[in-house]
mmCIF file of C-alpha atoms in Angstrom:
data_model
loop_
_atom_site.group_PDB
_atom_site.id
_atom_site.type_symbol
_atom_site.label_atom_id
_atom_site.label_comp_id
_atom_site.label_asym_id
_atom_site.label_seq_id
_atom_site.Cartn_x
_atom_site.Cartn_y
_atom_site.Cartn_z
ATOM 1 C CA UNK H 28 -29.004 20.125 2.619
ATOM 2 C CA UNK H 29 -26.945 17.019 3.216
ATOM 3 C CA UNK H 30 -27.939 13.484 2.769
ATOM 4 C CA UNK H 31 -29.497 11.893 6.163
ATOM 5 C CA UNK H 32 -27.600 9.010 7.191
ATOM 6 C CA UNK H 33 -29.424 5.725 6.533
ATOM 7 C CA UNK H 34 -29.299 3.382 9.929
ATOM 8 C CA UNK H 35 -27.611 0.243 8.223
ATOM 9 C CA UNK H 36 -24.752 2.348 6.437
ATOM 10 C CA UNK H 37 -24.648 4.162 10.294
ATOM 11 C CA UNK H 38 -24.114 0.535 12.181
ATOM 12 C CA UNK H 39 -22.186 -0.668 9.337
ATOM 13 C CA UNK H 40 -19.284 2.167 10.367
ATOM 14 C CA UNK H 41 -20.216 1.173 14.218
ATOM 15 C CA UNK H 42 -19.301 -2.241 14.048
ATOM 16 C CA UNK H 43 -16.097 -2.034 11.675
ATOM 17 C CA UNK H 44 -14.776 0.869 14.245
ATOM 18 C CA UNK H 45 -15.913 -1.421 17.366
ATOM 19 C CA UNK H 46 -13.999 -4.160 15.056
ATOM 20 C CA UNK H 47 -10.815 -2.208 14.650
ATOM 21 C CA UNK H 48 -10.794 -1.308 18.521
ATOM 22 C CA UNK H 49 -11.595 -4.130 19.854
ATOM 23 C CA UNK H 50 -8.503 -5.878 17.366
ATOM 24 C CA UNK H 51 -6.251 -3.015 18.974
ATOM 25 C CA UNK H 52 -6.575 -4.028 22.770
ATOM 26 C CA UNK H 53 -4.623 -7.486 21.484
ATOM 27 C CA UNK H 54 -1.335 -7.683 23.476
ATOM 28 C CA UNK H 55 1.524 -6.290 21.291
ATOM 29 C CA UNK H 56 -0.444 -4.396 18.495
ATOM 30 C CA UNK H 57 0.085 -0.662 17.869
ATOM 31 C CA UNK H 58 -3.663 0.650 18.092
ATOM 32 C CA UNK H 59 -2.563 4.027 16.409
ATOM 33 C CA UNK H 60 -0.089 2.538 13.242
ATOM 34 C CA UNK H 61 -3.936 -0.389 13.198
ATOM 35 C CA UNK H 62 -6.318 3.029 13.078
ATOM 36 C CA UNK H 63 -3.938 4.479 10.808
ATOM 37 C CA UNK H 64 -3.614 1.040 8.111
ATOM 38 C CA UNK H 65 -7.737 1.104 8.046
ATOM 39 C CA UNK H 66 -7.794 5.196 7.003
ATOM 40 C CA UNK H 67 -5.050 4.410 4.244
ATOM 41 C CA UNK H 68 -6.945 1.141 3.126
ATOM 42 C CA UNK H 69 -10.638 2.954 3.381
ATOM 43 C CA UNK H 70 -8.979 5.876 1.000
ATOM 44 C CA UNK H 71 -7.481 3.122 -1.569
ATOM 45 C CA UNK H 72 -10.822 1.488 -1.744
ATOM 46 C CA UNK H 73 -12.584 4.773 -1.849
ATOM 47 C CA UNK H 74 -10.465 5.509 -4.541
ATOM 48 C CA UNK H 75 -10.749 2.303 -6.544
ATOM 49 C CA UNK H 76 -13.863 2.733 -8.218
ATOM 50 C CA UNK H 77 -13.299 0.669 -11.265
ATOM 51 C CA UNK H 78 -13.004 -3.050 -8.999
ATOM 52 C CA UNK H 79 -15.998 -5.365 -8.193
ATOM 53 C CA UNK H 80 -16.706 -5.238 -4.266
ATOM 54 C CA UNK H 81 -15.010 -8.550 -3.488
ATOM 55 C CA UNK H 82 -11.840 -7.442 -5.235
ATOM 56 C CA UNK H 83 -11.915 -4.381 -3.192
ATOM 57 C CA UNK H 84 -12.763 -6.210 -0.516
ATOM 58 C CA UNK H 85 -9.233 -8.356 -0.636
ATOM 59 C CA UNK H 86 -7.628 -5.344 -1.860
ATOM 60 C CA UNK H 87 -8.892 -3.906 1.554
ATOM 61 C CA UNK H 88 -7.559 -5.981 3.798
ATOM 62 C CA UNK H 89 -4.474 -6.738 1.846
ATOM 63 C CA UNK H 90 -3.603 -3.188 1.945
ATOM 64 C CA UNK H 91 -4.581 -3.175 5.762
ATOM 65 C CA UNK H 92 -2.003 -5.875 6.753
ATOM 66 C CA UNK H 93 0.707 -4.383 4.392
ATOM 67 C CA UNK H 94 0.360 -0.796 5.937
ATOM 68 C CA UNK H 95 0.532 -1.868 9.109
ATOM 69 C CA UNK H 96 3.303 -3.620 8.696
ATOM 70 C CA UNK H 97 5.359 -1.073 6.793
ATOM 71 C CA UNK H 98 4.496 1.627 8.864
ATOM 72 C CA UNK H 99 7.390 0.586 11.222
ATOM 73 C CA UNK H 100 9.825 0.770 8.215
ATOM 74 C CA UNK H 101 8.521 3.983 7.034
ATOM 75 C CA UNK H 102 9.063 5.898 10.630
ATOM 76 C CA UNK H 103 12.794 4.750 10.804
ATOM 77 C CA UNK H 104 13.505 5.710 7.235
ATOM 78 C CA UNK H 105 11.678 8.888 6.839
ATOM 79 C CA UNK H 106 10.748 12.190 8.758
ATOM 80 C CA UNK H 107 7.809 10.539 10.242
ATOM 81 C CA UNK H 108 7.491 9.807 13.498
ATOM 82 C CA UNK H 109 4.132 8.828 14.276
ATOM 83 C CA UNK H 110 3.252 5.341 13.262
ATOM 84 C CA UNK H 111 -0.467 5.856 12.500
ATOM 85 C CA UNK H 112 0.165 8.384 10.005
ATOM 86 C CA UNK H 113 3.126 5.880 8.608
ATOM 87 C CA UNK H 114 0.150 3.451 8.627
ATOM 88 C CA UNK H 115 -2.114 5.495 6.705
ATOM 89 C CA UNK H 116 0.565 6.763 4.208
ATOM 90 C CA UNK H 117 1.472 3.042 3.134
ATOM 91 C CA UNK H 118 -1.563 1.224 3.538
ATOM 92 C CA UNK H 119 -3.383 3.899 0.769
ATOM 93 C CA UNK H 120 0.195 3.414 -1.511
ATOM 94 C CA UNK H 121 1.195 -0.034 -0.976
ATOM 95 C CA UNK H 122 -0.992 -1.722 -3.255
ATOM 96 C CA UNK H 123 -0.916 0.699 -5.642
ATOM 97 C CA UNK H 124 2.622 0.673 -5.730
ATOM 98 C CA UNK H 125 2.785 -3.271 -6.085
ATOM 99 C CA UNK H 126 0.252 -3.692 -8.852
ATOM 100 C CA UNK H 127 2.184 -1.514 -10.936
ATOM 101 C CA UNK H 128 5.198 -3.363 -10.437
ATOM 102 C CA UNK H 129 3.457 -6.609 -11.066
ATOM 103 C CA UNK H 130 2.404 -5.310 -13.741
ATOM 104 C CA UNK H 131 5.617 -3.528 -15.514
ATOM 105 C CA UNK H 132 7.360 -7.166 -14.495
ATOM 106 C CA UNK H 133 4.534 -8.746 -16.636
ATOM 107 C CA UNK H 134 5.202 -6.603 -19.568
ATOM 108 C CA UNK H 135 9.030 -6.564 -19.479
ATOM 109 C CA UNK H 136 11.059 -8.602 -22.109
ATOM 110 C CA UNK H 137 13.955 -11.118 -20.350
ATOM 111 C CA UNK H 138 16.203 -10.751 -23.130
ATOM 112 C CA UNK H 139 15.508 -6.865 -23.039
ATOM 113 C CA UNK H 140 16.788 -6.865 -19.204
ATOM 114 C CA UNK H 141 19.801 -8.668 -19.691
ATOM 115 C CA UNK H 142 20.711 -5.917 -22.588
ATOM 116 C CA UNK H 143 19.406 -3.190 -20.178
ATOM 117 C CA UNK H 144 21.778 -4.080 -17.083
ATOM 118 C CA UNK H 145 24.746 -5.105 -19.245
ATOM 119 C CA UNK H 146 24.659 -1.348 -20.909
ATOM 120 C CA UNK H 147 23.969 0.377 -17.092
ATOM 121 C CA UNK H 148 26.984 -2.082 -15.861
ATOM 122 C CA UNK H 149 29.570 -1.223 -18.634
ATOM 123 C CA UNK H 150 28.511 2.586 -18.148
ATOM 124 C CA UNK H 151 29.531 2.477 -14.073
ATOM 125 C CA UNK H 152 32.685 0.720 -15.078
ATOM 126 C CA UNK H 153 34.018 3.560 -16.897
ATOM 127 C CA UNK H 154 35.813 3.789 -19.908
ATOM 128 C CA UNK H 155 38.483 1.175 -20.993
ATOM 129 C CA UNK H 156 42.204 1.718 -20.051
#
């Protein structure tokens, strides 16, 4: 038998859907690409067990904005055409996808980068004539 729904965690859900539509009747916002950047930032959280609640929390709404945002990029440079699945797709990756950047930039050597493009420069310049 399932779980019965407690009443706070019921008009907890109430008020951040009542949240998200009221933010979606603002002039020039894309309600679908907005319902789409909360489902992709809910599954990040969801996923991101390991974090303290107020570092979710940021990581929430920082992966909110972000999706939104990028979900216009991602329709005119992929196969997708809807912008609320475009939301949803790059809200739940962006973060992730930044974090590990930050954090390979954090770990990477200068010196070794310098050696690294110098050696991928000489090999697109061919051999010398």
């Amino acid at each position: 038998m399932p779980e019965p729904i407690t009443s706070s965690s019921t008009a907890a859900g109430l008020v951040m859907v009542g949240g998200i539509s009221a933010v979606s009747l603002l002039a020039g916002l894309d309600a679908g690409a907005l319902i789409g950047a909360f489902a992709g930032a809910a599954v990040f959280v969801l996923r991101a067990k390991e974090m303290g609640l107020l570092v979710r929390s940021f990581y929430f709404l920082a992966s909110m904005i972000a999706g939104y945002i990028a979900s216009a990029e991602l329709v005119r440079l992929t196969v997708v055409h809807d912008r609320g699945v475009a939301a949803l797709v790059a809200a739940a990756l962006v973060v992730t996808i930044l974090n590990r950047g930050m954090d390979w930039a954090a770990s990477m050597d200068f010196s070794d980068l310098v050696v690294n493009v110098g050696e991928w420069l000489s090999k697109w310049k061919g051999p010398k004539q």
